[in-house]
Tab-separated table of C-alpha atoms in Angstrom:
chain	number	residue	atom	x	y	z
A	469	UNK	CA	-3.030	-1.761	15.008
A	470	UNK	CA	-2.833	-3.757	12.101
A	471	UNK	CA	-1.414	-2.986	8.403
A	472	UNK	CA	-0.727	-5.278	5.384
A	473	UNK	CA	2.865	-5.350	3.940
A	474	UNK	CA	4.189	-6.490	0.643
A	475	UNK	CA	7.806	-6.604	0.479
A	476	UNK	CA	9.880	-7.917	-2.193
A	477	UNK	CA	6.789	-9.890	-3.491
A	478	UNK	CA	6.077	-11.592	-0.090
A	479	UNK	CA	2.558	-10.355	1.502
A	480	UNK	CA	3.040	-10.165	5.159
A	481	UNK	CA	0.907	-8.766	8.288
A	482	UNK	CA	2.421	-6.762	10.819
A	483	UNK	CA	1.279	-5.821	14.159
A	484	UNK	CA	1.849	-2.882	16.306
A	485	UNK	CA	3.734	-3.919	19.589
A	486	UNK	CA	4.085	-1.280	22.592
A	487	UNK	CA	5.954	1.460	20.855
A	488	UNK	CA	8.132	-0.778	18.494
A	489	UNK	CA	7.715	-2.637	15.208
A	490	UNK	CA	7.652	-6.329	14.794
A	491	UNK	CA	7.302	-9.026	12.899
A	492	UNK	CA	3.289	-10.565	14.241
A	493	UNK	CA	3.892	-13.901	15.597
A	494	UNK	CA	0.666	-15.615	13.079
A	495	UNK	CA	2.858	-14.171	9.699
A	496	UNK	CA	6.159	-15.849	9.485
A	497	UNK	CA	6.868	-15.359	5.955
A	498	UNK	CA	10.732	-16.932	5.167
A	499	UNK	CA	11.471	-17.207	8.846
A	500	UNK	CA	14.469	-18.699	10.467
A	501	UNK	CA	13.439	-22.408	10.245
A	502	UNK	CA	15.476	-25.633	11.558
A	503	UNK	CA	15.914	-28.630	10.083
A	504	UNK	CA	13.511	-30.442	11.772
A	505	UNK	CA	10.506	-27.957	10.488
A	506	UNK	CA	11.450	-29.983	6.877
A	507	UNK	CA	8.183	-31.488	5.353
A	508	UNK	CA	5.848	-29.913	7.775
A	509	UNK	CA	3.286	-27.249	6.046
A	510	UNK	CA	4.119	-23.828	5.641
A	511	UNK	CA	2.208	-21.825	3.945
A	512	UNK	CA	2.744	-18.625	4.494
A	513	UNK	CA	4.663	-17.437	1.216
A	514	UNK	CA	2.879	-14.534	0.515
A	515	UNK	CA	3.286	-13.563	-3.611
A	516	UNK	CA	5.650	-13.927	-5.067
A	517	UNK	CA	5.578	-11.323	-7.907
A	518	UNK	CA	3.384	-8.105	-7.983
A	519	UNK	CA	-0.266	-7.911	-6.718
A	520	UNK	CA	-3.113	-6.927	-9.099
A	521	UNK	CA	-5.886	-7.035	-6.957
A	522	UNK	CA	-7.246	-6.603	-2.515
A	523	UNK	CA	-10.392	-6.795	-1.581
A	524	UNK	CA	-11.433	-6.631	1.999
A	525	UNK	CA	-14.162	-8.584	3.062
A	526	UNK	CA	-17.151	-6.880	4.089
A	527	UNK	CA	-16.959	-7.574	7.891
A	528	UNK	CA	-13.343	-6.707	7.789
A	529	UNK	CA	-12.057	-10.018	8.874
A	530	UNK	CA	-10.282	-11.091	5.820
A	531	UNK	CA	-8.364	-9.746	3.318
A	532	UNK	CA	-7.792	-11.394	-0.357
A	533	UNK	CA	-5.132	-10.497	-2.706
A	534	UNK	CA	-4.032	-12.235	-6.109
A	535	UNK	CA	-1.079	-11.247	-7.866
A	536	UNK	CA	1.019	-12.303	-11.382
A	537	UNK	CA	2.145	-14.979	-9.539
A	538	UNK	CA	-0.892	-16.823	-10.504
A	539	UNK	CA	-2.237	-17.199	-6.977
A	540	UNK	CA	-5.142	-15.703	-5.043
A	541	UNK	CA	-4.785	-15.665	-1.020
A	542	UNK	CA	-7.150	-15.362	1.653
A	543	UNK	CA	-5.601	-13.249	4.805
A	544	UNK	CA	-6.997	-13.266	8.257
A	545	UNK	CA	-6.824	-9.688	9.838
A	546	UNK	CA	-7.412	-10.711	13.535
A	547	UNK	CA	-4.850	-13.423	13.614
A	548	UNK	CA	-1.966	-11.880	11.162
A	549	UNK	CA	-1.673	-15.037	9.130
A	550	UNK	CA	-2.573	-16.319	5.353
A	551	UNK	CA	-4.676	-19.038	5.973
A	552	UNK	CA	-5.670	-20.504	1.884
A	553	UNK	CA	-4.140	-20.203	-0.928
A	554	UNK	CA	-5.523	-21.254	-4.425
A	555	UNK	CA	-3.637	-21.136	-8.264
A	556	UNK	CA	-6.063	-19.610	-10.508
A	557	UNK	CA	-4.438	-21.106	-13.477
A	558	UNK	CA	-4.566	-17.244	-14.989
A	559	UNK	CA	-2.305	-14.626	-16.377
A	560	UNK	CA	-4.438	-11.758	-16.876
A	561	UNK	CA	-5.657	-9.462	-14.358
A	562	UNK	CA	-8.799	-10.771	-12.593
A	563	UNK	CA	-11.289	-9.026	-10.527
A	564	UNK	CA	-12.012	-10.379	-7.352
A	565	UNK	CA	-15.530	-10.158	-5.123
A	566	UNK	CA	-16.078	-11.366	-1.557
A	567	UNK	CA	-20.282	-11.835	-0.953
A	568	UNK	CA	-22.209	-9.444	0.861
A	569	UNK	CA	-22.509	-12.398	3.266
A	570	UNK	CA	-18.228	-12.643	3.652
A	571	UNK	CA	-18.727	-16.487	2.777
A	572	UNK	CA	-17.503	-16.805	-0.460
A	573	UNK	CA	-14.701	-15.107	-2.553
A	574	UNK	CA	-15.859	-15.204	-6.450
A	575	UNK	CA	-13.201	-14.849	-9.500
A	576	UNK	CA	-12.663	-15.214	-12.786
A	577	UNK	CA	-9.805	-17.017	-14.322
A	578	UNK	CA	-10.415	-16.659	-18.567
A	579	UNK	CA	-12.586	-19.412	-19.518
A	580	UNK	CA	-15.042	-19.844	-16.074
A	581	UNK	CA	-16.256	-17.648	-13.193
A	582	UNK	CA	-15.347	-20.040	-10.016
A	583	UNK	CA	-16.603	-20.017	-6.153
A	584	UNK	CA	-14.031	-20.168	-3.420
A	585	UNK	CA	-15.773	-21.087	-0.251
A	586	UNK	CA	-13.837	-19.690	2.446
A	587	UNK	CA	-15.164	-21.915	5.208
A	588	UNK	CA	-14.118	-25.466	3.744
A	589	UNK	CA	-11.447	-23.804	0.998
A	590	UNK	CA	-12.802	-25.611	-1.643
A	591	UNK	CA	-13.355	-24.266	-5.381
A	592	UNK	CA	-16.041	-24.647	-8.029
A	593	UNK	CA	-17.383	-23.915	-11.163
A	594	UNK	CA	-20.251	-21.395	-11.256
A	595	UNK	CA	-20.717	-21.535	-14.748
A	596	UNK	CA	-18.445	-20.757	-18.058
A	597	UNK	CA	-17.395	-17.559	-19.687
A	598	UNK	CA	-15.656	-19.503	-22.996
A	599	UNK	CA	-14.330	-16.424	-23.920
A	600	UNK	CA	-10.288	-15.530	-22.170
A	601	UNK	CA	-11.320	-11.590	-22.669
A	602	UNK	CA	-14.126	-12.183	-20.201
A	603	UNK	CA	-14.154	-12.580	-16.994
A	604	UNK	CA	-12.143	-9.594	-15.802
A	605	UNK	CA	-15.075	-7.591	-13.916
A	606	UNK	CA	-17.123	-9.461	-11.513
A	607	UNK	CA	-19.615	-7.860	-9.439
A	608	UNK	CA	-21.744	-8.573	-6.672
A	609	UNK	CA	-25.672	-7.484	-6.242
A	610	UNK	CA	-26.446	-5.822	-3.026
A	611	UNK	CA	-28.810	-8.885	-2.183
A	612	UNK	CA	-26.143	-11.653	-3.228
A	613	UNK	CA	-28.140	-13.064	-5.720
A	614	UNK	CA	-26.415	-12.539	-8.296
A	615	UNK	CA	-23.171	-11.335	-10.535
A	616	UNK	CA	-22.582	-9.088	-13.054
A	617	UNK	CA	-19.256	-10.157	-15.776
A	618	UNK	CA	-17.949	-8.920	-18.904
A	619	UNK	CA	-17.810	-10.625	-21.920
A	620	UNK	CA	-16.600	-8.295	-25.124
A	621	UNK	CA	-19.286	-5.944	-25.349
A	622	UNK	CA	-21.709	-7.426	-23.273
A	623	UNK	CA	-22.915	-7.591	-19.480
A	624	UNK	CA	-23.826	-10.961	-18.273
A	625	UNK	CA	-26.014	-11.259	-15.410
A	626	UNK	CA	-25.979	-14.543	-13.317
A	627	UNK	CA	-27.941	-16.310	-10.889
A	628	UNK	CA	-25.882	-17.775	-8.246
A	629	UNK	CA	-28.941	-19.960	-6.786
A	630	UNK	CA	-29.582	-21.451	-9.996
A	631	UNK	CA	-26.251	-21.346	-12.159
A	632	UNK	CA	-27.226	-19.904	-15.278
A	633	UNK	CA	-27.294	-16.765	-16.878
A	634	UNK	CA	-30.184	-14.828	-16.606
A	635	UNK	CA	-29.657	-11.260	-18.566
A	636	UNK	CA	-27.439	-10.093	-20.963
A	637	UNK	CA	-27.030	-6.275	-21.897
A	638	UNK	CA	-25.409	-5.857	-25.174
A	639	UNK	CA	-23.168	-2.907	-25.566
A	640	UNK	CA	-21.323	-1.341	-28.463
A	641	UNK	CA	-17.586	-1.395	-26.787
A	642	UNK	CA	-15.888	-3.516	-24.420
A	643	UNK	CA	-16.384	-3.206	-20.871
A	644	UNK	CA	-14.279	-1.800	-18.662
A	645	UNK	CA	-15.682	-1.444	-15.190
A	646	UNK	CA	-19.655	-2.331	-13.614
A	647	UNK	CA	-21.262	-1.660	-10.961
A	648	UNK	CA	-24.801	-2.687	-9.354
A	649	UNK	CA	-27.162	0.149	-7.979
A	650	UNK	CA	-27.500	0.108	-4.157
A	651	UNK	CA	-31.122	-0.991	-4.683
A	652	UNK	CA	-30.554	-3.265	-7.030
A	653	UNK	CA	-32.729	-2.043	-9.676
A	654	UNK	CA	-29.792	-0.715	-12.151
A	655	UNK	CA	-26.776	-1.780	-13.398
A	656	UNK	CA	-23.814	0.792	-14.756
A	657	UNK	CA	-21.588	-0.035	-17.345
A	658	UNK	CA	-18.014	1.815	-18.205
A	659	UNK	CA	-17.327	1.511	-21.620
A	660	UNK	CA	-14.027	1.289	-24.395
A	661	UNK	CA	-15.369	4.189	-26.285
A	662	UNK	CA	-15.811	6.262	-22.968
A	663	UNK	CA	-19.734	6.072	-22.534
A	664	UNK	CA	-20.881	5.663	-19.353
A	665	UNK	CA	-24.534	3.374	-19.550
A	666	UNK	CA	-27.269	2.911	-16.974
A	667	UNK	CA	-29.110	-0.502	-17.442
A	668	UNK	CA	-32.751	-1.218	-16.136
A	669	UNK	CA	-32.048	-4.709	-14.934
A	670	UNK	CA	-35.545	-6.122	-14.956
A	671	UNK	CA	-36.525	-5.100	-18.494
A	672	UNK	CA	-32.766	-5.601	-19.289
A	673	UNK	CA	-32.873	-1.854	-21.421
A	674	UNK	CA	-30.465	0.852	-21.655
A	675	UNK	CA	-32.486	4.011	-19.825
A	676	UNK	CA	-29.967	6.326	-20.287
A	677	UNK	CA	-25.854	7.136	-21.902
A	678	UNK	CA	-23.396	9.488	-20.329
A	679	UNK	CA	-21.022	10.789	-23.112
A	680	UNK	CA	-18.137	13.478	-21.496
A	681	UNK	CA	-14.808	11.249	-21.027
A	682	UNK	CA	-12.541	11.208	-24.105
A	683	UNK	CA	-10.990	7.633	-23.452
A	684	UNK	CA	-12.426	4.233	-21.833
A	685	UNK	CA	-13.671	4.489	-17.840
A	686	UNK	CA	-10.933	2.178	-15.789
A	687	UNK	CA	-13.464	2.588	-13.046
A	688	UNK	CA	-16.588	3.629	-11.909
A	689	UNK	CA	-19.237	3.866	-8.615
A	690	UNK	CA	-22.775	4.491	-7.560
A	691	UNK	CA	-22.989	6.688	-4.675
A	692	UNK	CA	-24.201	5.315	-1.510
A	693	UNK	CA	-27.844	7.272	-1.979
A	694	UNK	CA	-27.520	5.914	-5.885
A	695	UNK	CA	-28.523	9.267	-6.824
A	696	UNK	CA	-25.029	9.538	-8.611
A	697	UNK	CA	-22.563	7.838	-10.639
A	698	UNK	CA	-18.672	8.739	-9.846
A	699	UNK	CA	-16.279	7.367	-13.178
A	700	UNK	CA	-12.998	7.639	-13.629
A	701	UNK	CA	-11.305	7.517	-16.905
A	702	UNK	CA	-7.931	6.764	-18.597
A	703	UNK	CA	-8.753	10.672	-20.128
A	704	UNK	CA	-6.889	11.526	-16.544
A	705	UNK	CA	-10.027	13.129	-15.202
A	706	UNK	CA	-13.062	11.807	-12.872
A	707	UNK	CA	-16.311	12.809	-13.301
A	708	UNK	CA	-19.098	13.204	-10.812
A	709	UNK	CA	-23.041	12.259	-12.788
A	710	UNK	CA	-26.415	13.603	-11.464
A	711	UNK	CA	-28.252	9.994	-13.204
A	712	UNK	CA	-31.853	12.103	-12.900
A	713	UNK	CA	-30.548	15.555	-14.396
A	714	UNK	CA	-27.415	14.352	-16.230
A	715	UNK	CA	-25.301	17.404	-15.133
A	716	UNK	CA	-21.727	16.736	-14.951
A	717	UNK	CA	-18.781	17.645	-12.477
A	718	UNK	CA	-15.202	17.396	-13.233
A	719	UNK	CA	-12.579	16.635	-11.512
A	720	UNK	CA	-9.014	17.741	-13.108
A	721	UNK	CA	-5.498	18.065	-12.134
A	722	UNK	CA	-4.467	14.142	-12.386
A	723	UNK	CA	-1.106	13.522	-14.510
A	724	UNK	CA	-1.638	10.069	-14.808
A	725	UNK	CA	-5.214	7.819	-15.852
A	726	UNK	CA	-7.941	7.641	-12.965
A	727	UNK	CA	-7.878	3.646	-12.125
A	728	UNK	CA	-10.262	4.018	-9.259
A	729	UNK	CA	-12.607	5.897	-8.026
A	730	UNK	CA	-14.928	5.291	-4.894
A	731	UNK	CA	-17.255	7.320	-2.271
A	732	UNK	CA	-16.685	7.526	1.378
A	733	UNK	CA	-19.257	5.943	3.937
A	734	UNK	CA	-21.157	9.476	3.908
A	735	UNK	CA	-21.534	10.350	0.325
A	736	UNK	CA	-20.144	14.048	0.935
A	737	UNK	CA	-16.011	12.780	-0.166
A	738	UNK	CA	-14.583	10.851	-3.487
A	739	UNK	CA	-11.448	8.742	-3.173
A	740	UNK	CA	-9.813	8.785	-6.747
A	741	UNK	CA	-6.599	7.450	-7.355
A	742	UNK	CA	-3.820	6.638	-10.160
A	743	UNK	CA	-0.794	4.386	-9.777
A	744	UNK	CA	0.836	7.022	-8.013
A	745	UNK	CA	-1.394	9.132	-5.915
A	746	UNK	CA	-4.928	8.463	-4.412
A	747	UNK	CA	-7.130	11.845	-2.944
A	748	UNK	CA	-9.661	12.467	-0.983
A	749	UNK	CA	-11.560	15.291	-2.184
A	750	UNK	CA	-15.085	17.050	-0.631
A	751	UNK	CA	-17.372	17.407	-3.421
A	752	UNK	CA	-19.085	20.161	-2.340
A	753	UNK	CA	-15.726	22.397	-2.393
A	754	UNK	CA	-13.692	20.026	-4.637
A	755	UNK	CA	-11.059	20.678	-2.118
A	756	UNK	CA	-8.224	18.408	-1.647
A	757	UNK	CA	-8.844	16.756	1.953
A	758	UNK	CA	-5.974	14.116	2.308
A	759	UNK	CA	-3.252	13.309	-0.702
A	760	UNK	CA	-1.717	9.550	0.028
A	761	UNK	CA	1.191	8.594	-1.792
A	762	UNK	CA	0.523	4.407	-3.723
A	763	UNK	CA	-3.082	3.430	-5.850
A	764	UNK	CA	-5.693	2.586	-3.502
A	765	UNK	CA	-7.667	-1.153	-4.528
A	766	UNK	CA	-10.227	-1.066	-1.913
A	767	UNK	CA	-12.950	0.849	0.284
A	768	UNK	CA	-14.092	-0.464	3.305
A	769	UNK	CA	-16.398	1.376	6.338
A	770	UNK	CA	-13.209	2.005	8.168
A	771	UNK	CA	-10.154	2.038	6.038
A	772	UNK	CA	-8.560	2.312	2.605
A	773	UNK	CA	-6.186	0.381	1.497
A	774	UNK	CA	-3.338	1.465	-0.838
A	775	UNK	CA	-0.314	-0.006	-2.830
A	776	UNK	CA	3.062	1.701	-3.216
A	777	UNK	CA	5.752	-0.019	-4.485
A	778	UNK	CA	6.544	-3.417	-2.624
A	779	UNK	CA	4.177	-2.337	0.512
A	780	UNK	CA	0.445	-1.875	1.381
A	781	UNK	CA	-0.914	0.646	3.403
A	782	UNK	CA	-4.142	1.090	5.347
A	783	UNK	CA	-5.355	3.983	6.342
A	784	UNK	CA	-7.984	5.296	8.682
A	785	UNK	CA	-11.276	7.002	6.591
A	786	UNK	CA	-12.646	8.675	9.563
A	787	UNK	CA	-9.694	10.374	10.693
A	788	UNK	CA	-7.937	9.967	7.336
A	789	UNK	CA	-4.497	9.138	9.091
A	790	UNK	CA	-2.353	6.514	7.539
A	791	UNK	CA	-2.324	4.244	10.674
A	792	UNK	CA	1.082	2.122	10.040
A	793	UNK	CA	3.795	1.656	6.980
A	794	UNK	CA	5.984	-0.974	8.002
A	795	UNK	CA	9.609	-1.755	6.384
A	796	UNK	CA	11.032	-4.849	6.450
A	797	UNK	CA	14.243	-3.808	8.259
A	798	UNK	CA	17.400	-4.851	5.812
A	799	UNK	CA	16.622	-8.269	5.103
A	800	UNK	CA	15.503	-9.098	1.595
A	801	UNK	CA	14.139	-11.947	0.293
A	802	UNK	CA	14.858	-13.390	-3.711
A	803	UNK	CA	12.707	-15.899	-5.140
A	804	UNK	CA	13.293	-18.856	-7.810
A	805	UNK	CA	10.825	-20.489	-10.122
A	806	UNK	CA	12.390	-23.718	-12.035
A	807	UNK	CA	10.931	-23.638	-15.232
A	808	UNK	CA	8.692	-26.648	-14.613
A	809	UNK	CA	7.188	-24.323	-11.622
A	810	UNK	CA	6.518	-27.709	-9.558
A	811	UNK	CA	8.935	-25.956	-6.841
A	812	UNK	CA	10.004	-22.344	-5.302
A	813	UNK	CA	13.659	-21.792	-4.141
A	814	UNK	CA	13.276	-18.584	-1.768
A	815	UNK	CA	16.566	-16.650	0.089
A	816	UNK	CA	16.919	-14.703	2.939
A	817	UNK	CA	19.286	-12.430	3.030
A	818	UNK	CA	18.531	-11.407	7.011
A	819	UNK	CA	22.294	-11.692	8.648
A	820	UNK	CA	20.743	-12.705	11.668
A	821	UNK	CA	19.397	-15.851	10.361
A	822	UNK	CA	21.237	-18.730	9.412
A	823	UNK	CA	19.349	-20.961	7.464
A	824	UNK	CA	18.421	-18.980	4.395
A	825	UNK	CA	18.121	-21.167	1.485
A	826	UNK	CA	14.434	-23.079	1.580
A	827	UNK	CA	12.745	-25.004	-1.179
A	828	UNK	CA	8.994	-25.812	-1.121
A	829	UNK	CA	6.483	-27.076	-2.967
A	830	UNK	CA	5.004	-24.381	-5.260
A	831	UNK	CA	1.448	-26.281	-5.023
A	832	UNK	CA	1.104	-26.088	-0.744
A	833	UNK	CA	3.930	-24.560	0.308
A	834	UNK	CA	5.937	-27.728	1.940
A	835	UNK	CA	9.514	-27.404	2.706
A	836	UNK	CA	11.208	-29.915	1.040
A	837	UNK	CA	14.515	-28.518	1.841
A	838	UNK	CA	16.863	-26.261	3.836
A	839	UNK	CA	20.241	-25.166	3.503
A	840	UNK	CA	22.786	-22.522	5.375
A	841	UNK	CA	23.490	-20.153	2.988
A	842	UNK	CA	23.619	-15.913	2.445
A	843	UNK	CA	20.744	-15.641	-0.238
A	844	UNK	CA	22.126	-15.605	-3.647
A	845	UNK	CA	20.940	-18.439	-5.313
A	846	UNK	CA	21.192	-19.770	-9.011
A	847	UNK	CA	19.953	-22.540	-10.448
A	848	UNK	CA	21.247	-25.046	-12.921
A	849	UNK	CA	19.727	-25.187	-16.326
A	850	UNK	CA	18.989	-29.206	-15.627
A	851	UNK	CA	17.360	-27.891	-12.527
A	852	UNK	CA	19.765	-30.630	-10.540
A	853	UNK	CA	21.849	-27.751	-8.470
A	854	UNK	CA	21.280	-24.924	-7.059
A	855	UNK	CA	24.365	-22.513	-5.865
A	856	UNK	CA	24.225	-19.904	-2.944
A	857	UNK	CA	26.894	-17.747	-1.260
A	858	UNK	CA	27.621	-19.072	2.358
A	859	UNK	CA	28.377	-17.284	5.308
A	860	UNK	CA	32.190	-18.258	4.646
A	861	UNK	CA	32.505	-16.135	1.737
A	862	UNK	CA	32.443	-18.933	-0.611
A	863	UNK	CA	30.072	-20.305	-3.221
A	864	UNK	CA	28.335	-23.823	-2.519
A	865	UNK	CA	26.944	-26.275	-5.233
A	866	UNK	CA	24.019	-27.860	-3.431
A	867	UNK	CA	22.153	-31.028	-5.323
């Protein structure tokens, strides 16, 4: 078995040996390393600061994650290793989308909507948003054609093949969440003002408005029939939409805003969760099924995957058994940016290892340097020193 794990900002993944825990051989994040490992690559830093966003591939082989740190990394499941690693140049939240093929990863950093070939790990252009509150939503069709983005009050729709905008559905409040019909045929919007819109996308017309949520939907879903729309709101409730009838369902009980919502593989189970708490809940009964503590970022056939805290969970959706949590036994690890973020000083405080202190190369991960040391580091205003405690109990000045 396989889990993710985010600890102390570093994204590792862990496999199950026999009937211990340990460290997969493929994700070494701040190992042990000896002086002779300097100026090889390493890559596998994992974030650095709090992830945003996981999506899971749609053949489950990969795994990408971006996080304030700035940086969006692609995971391989199979082999337990991070295997690219791009800056998005980007300090807001951005949605990520892997194709329905599992080719491509597509994001958005403010001013462009960019292509991130997994294959060959090189990055394009698609085409430009020119606006740094767009950008934030991006949404595959079922057929791969094309993309869905936000920009202000309007729904851009893009043709991949071709590189140019193609639709545009004008709304009266900003966008908050999209999603594409399982056919194809409709697009629905989440809105500021709490409307919930359904979009023909070939004559590019509204068809129909769902008013019933008292603040703006964080996140919303077509069911896998697309006879309904599931929305979640920052009203702390989720709704359940018949689109033919327009009868409603509620969903109460949350103390916090809904910030995603999703259906299982059979259409007869919602997963809802806030930052705290994700459910699974029959819709028939409304019953509770399964209650997971951490906010879940992604649905797959077979799991879920959750967030809580520093660590990332998966759990099983057929059996709806959290499959692993793994804990980074007592080490820690403490990261440095210099102010001119052209390197990372990282510390290990594992006992067992002896060479703690390592500096890289923020852009591909190089170790530049190594030193012996216990893990607490500072560095100099000039950026010229950098001071750790050493296993000696005292404090070293290292240049």
């Amino acid at each position: 078995m396989r889990a993710l794990l985010w600890v102390f900002g570093v994204v590792l993944l862990m496999g199950c040996q026999g009937n211990g825990l340990s460290p997969s051989s493929g994700m070494k994040g701040f190992r042990s390393q000896q002086s002779s490992d300097v100026g090889k690559p390493f890559v596998q830093m994992g974030h650095l600061f709090q992830i945003n966003s996981i999506k899971i591939g749609p053949n489950e082989k990969y795994i990408v994650s971006s996080s304030d740190d700035n940086m969006i990394k692609l995971w391989d499941i199979k082999n337990e290793k991070e295997i690219k690693s791009i800056n998005r140049n980007y300090t807001w939240n951005s949605s990520l989308a892997f194709s329905p093929n599992g080719e491509y990863i597509i994001f958005g950093d403010g001013k462009s909507v960019k292509r991130w070939d997994i294959k060959s790990g090189k990055e394009k252009k698609v085409f430009d948003i020119l606006n740094t509150s767009g950008g934030n939503v991006v949404v595959f069709s079922p057929n791969g054609k094309y993309i869905a983005t936000d920009y202000n009050s309007t729904i851009r729709l893009w043709n991949l093949e071709e590189n140019k905008e193609v639709k545009a559905f004008k709304s009266k409040g900003l966008i908050q969440s999209i999603d594409f019909s399982p056919d194809g045929k409709y697009i629905v919007s989440g809105d500021w003002d709490g409307t919930i819109k359904l979009w023909n996308i070939e004559s590019g017309k509204e068809v129909k408005i769902f008013r019933g949520h008292l603040s703006y939907v964080k996140s919303l879903k077509f069911s896998p029939n697309g006879k309904y729309i599931l929305s979640g709101s920052n009203d702390k409730t989720v709704k359940l939409w018949n689109i033919e009838t327009e009868k409603v369902r509620t969903f109460k009980g949350y103390l916090y805003p809904v910030e995603f919502v999703d259906f299982s593989n059979n259409g007869k189970e919602i997963i809802t969760s806030t930052l705290f708490k994700t459910k699974i809940i029959d819709i028939q009964s409304k019953q509770e099924i399964k209650i997971f503590k951490g906010l879940a970022y992604d649905v797959s056939l077979n799991y879920i995957v959750l967030a809580k805290g520093k660590s990332i969970k998966l759990y099983n959706t057929d059996i709806k058994k959290e499959i692993k949590f793994f804990k980074w036994y007592s080490s820690s690890v403490k990261t440095l940016l210099n102010p001119t973020q052209k390197y990372i000083i990282s510390a290990n405080t594992n006992t067992n290892t002896k060479i703690g202190i390592y500096v890289r190369d923020r852009k591909n991960g190089r170790i530049l340097k190594t030193f012996d040391g216990n893990g607490i580091v500072a560095l100099s205003p000039d950026m010229k020193y950098i001071a750790f405690d050493t296993y000696e109990k005292k404090i070293k000045i290292q240049k």
